[in-house]
Short mmCIF file of C-alpha atoms in Angstrom, two decimals:
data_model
loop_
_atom_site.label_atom_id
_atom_site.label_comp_id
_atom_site.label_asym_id
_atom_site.label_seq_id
_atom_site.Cartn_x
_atom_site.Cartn_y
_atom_site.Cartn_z
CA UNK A 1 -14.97 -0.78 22.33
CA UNK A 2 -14.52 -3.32 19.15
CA UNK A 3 -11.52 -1.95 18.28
CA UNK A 4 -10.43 -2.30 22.08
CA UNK A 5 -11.72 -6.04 21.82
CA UNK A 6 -9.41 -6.39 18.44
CA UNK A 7 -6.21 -5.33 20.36
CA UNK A 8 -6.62 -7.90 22.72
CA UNK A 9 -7.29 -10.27 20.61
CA UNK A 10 -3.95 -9.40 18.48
CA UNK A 11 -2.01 -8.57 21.62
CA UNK A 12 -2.78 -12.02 22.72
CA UNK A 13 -1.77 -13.70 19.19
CA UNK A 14 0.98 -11.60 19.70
CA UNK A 15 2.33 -12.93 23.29
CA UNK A 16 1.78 -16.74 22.31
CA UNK A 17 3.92 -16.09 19.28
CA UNK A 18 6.60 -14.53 22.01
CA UNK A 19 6.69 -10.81 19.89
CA UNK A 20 7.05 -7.87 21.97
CA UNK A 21 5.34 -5.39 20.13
CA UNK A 22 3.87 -4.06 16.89
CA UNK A 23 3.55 -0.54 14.84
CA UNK A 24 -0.13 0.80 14.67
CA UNK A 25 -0.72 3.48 12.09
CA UNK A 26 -4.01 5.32 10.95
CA UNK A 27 -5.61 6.38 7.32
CA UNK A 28 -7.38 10.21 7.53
CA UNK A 29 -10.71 8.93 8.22
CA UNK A 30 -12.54 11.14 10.93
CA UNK A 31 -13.32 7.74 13.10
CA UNK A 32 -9.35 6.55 12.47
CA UNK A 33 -7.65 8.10 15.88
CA UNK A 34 -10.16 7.52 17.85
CA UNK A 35 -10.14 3.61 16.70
CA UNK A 36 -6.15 3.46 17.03
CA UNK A 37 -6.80 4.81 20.36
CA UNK A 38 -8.97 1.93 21.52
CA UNK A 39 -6.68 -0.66 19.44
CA UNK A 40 -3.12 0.75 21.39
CA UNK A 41 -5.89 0.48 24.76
CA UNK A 42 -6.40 -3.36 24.00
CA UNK A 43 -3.34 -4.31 23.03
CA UNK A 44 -1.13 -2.28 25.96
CA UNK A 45 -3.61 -4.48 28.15
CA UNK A 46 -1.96 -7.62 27.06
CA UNK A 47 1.25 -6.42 28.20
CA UNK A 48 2.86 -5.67 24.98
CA UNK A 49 4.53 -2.12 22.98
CA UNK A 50 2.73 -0.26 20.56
CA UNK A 51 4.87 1.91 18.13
CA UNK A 52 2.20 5.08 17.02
CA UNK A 53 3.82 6.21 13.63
CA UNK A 54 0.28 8.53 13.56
CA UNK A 55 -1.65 9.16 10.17
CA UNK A 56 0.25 7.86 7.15
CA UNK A 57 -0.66 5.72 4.16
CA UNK A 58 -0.80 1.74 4.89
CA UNK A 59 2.25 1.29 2.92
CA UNK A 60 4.42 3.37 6.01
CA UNK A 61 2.93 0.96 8.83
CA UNK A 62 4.05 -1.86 6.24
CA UNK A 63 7.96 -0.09 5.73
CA UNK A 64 7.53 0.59 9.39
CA UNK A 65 7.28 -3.11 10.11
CA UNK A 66 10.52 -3.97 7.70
CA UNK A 67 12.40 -1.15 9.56
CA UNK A 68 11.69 -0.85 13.18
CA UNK A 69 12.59 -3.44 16.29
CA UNK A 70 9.01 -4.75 15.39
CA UNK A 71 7.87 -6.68 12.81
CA UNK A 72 3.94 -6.62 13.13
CA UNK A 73 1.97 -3.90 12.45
CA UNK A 74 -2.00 -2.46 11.94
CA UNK A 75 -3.01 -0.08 9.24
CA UNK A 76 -6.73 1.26 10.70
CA UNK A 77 -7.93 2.11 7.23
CA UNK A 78 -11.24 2.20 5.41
CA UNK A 79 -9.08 2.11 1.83
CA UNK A 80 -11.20 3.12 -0.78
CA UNK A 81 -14.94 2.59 1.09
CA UNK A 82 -17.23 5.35 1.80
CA UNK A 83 -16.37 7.76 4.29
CA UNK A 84 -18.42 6.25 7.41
CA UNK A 85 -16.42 2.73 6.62
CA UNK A 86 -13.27 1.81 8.50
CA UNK A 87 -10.87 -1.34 9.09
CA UNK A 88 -7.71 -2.76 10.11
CA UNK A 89 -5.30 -4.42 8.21
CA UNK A 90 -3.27 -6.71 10.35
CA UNK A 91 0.22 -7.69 9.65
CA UNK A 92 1.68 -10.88 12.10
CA UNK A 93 5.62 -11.11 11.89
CA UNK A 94 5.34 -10.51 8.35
CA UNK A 95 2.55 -12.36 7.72
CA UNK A 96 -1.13 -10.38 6.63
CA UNK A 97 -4.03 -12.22 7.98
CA UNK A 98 -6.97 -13.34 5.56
CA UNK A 99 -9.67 -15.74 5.62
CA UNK A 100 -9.61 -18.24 8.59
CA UNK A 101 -7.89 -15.91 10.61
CA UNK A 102 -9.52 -12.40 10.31
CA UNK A 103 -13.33 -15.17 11.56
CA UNK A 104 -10.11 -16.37 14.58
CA UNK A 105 -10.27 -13.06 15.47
CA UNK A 106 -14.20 -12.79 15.93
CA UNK A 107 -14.38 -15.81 17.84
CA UNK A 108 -11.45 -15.23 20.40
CA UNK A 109 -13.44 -12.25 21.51
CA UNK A 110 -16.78 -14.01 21.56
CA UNK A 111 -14.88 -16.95 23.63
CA UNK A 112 -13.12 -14.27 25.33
CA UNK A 113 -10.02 -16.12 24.78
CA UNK A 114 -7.89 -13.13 25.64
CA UNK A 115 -4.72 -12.79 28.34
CA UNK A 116 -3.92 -9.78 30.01
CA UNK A 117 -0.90 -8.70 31.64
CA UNK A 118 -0.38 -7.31 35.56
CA UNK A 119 2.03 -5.18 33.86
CA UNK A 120 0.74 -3.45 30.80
CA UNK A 121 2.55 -2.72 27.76
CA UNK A 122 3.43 1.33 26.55
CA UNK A 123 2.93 3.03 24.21
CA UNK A 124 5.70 4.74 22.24
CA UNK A 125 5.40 7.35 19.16
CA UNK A 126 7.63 7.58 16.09
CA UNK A 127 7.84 9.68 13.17
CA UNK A 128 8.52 6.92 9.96
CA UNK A 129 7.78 9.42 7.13
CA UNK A 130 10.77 10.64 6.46
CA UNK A 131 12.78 7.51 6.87
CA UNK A 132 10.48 6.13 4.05
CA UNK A 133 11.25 9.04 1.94
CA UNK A 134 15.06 8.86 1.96
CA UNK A 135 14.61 5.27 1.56
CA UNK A 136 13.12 5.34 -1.45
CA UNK A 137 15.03 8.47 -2.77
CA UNK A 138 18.41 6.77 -1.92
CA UNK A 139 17.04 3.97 -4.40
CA UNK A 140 15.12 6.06 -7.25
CA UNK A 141 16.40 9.34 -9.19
CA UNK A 142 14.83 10.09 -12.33
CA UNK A 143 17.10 10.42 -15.25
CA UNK A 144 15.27 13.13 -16.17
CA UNK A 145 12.82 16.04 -14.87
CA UNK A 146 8.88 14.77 -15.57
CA UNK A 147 5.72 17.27 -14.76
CA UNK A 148 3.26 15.56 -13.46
CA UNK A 149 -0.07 16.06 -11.35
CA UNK A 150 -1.01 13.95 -8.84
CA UNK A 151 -4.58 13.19 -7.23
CA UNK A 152 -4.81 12.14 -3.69
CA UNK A 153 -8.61 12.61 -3.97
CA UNK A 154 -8.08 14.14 0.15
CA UNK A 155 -6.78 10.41 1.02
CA UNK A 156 -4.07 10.12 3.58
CA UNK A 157 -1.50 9.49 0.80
CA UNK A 158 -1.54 13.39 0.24
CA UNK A 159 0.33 13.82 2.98
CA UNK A 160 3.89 11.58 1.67
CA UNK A 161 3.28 10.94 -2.08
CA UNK A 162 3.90 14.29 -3.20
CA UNK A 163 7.05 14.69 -0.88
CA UNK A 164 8.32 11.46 -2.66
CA UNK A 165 7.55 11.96 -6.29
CA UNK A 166 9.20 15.88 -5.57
CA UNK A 167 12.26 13.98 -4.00
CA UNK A 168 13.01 12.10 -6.70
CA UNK A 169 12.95 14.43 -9.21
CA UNK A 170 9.61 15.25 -10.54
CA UNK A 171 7.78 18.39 -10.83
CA UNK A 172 4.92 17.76 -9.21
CA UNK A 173 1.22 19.53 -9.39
CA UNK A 174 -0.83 18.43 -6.82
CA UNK A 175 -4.99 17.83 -6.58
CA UNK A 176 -6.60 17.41 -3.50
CA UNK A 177 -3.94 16.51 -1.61
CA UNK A 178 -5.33 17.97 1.39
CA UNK A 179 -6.27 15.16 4.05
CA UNK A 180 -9.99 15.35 4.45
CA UNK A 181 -12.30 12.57 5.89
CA UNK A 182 -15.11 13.66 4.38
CA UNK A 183 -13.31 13.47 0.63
CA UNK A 184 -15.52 16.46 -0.66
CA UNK A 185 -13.92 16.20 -4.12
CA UNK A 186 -13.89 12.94 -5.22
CA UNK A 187 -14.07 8.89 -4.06
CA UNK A 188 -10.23 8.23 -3.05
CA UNK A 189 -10.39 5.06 -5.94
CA UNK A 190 -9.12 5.31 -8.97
CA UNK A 191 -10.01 2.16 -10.60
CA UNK A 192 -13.26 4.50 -11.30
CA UNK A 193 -12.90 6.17 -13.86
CA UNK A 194 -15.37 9.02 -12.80
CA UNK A 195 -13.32 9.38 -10.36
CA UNK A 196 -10.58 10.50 -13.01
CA UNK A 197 -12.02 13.18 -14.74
CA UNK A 198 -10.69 16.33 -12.63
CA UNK A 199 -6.70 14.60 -13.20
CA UNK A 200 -7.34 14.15 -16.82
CA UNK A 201 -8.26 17.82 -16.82
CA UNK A 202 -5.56 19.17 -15.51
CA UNK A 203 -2.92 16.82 -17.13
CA UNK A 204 -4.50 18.31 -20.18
CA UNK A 205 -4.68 21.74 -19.15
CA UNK A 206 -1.06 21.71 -17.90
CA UNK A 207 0.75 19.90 -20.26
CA UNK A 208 2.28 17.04 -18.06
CA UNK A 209 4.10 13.91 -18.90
CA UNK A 210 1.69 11.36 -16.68
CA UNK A 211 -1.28 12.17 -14.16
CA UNK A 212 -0.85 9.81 -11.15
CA UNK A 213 -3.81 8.75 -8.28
CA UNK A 214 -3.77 7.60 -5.03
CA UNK A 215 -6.87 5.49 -3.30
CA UNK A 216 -7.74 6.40 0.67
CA UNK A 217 -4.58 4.14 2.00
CA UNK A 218 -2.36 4.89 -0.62
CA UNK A 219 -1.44 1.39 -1.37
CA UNK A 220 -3.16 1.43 -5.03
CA UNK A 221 -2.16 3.41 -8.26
CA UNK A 222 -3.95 4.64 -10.74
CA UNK A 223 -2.75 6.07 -14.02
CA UNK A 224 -3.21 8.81 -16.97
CA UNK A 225 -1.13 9.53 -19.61
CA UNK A 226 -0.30 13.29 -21.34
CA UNK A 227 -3.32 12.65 -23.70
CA UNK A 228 -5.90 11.81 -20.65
CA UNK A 229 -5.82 8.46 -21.59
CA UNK A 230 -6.35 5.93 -18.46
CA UNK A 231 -3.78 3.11 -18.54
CA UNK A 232 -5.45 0.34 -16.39
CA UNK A 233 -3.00 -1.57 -13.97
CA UNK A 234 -3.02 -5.00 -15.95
CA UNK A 235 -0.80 -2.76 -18.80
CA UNK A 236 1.61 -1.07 -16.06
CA UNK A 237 2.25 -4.74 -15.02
CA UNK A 238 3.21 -5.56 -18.05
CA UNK A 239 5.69 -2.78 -18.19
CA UNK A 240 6.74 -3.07 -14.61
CA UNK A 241 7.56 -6.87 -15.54
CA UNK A 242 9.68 -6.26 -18.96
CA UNK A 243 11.91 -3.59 -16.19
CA UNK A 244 12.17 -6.06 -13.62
CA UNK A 245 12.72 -9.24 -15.57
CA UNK A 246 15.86 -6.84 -17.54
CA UNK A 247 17.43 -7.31 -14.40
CA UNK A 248 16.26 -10.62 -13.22
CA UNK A 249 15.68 -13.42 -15.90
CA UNK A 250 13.50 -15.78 -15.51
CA UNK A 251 12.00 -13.81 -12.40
CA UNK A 252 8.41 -14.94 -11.45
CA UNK A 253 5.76 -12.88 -12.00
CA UNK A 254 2.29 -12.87 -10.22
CA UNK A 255 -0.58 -11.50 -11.35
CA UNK A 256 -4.35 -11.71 -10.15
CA UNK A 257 -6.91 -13.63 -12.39
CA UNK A 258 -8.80 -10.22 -12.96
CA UNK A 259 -5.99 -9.58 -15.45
CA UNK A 260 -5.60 -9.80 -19.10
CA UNK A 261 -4.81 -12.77 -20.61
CA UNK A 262 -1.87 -11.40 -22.82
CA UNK A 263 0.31 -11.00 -19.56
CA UNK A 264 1.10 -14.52 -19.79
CA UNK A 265 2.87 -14.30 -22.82
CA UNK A 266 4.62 -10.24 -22.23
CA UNK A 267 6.21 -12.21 -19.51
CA UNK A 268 6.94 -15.43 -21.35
CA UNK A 269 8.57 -12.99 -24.20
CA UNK A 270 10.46 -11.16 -21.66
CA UNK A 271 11.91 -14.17 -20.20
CA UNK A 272 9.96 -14.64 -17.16
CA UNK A 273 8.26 -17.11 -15.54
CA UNK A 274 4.44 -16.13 -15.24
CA UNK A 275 1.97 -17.01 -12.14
CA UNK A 276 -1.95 -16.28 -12.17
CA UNK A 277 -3.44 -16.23 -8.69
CA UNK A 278 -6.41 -15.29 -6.11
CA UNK A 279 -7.49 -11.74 -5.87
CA UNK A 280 -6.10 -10.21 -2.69
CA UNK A 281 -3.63 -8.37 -0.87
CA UNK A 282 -2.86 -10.95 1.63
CA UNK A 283 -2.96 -13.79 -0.45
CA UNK A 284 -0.80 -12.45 -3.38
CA UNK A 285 2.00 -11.22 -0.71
CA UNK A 286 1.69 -15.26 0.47
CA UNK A 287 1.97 -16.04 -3.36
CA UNK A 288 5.01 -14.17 -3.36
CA UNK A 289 6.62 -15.19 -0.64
CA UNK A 290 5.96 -18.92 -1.37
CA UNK A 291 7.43 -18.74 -5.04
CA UNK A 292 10.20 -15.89 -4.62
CA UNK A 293 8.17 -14.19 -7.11
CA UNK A 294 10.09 -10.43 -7.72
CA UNK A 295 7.20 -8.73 -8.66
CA UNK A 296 3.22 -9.19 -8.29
CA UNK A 297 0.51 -7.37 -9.03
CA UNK A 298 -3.48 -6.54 -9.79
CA UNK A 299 -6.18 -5.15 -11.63
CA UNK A 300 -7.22 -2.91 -8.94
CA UNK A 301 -4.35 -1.12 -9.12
CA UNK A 302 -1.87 -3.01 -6.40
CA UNK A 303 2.03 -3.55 -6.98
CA UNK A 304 4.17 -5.37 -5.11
CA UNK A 305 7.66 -5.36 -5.70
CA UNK A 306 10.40 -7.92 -4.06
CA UNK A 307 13.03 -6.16 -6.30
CA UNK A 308 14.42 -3.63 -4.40
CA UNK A 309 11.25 -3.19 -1.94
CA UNK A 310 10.34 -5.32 0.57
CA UNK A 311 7.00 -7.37 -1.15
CA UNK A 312 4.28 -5.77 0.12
CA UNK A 313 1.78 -3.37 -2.20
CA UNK A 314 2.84 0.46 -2.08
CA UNK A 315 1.27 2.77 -4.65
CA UNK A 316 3.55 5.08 -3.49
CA UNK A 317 6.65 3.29 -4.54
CA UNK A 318 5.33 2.40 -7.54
CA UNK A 319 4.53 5.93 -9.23
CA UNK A 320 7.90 6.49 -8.46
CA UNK A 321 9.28 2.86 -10.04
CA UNK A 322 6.89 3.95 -12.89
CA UNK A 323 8.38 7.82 -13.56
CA UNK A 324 12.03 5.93 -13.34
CA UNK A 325 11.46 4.25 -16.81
CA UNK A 326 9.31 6.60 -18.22
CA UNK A 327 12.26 8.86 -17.46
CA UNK A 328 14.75 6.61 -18.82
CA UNK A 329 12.80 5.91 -21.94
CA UNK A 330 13.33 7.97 -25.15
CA UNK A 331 11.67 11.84 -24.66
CA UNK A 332 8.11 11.62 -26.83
#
């Protein structure tokens, strides 16, 4: 019924703003369809189109928005919470809400400032994944073949990171990559490092080049190098930066405030121009879009890259942006 009340309440914002539709997509939580079924119910009701792209990670729904007719969309995702915990994260024409606007939400439906159609919307169903996968394979080939494992920890990015990393060249082992609500392995967040322990085990035990994790929405990355060492997302900035700014000088570069102080000066040294800002997803992508920054990114493990992506945080896209340097880089 909430979730109901939330589509109507976004279907609404949606008609005043004169948008016809938006892309709903759903994390492999056991409550998930059954909340995107009562979201599509609200928001048909106010007359617009929902686009069901089905379970995929939050960064799809996002690449769904940036290459469909529509350019809203809803990721119903708990992220990295326990498994009885689930959300939305609402995208507007581009625009993620935060703050004032998620409490708007709360108090349309209390005011039961909602309009509904005579003519309800429909709902249609697409298949994205692949799209996303050629889109980022036409973009990123690895200059050379890396082994590396990869820990979904039975999030919903086990069902497209694999596929990627594979498509772009790597030889990938994969760790529960199996999409399971309950996550019996593991906590799908790997800014833990307890969560960690089973990857660093088998990077060991297998000799890879890198062990790569997803969280539960697969917009986060976490990292492990050959020696089981974890390499916190403040110091993949820093080498994500010295790529980008190669290519763009002068570039700016966000990072959140939960980050080192010596990023300042990498990206000084590198000839960029360095921004600290708020913690958040939505209000780093607003950071970004504000400044023209080509890159962003923060300590839990989010990446957002402008250059040659579309802005918005995909863990996804950045283990494979990550495997294209190491690749390039010297073997050892």
């Amino acid at each position: 019924g909430i979730a109901r009340l939330i589509g109507e309440v976004i279907g609404t914002i949606l008609v005043e703003k004169g948008l016809r539709g938006i892309v709903v997509g759903y994390d492999g939580r056991l409550s998930s369809p059954k909340l995107a079924d009562g979201l599509a119910d609200g928001l048909i009701a106010t007359g617009v189109t929902v686009l069901n792209i089905g379970q995929v990670p939050t960064p799809v729904v996002y690449f769904a928005t940036y290459n469909s007719e529509f350019t809203s969309g809803i990721s119903i995702t708990g992220s990295h919470n326990p498994p009885d915990y689930n959300g939305f994260k609402i995208m507007i024409d581009g625009h993620t809400l935060s703050g004032d606007e998620i409490t708007n939400i709360f108090e349309r439906i209390a005011e039961k400032k909602i309009l509904k159609s005579s003519v309800p919307g429909v709902t249609l169903s697409k298949t994205i994944v692949p799209e996303y996968i050629e889109y980022i394979t036409n973009d990123i080939q690895i200059d050379r073949p890396l082994k590396i494992v990869v820990d979904c920890g039975n999030g919903v990015p086990g069902s497209v990171a694999p596929a990627v990393l594979s498509a772009i060249g790597a030889e990938v082992e994969e760790i529960y990559c199996d999409v399971d609500g309950n996550f019996p392995n593991h906590h799908p967040d790997p800014s833990d490092p307890n969560n960690l322990v089973d990857l660093i085990n088998l990077v060991k035990h297998t000799g890879a080049d890198i062990g790569l994790a997803f969280d539960g929405d697969g917009d986060r990355l976490g990292v492990v190098t050959a020696q089981g060492e974890v390499i916190y997302p403040d110091q993949i900035l820093m080498l994500f930066a010295q790529d980008v700014l190669n290519r763009n000088p002068g570039a700016a570069i966000i990072y959140d405030v939960k980050c080192t102080g010596a990023l300042q000066g990498h990206i000084l040294r590198h000839g960029g121009s360095p921004i600290m800002w708020k913690t958040g997803h939505s209000l780093i992508k607003a950071k970004m879009k504000e400044t023209h920054a080509e890159l962003a990114g923060e300590m839990s493990g989010h990446f957002f890259f402008a250059e040659r992506w579309f802005g918005f945080d995909d863990g996804i896209y950045a283990a494979a942006r990550l495997l294209e340097i190491l690749a390039a880089a010297p073997e050892g």
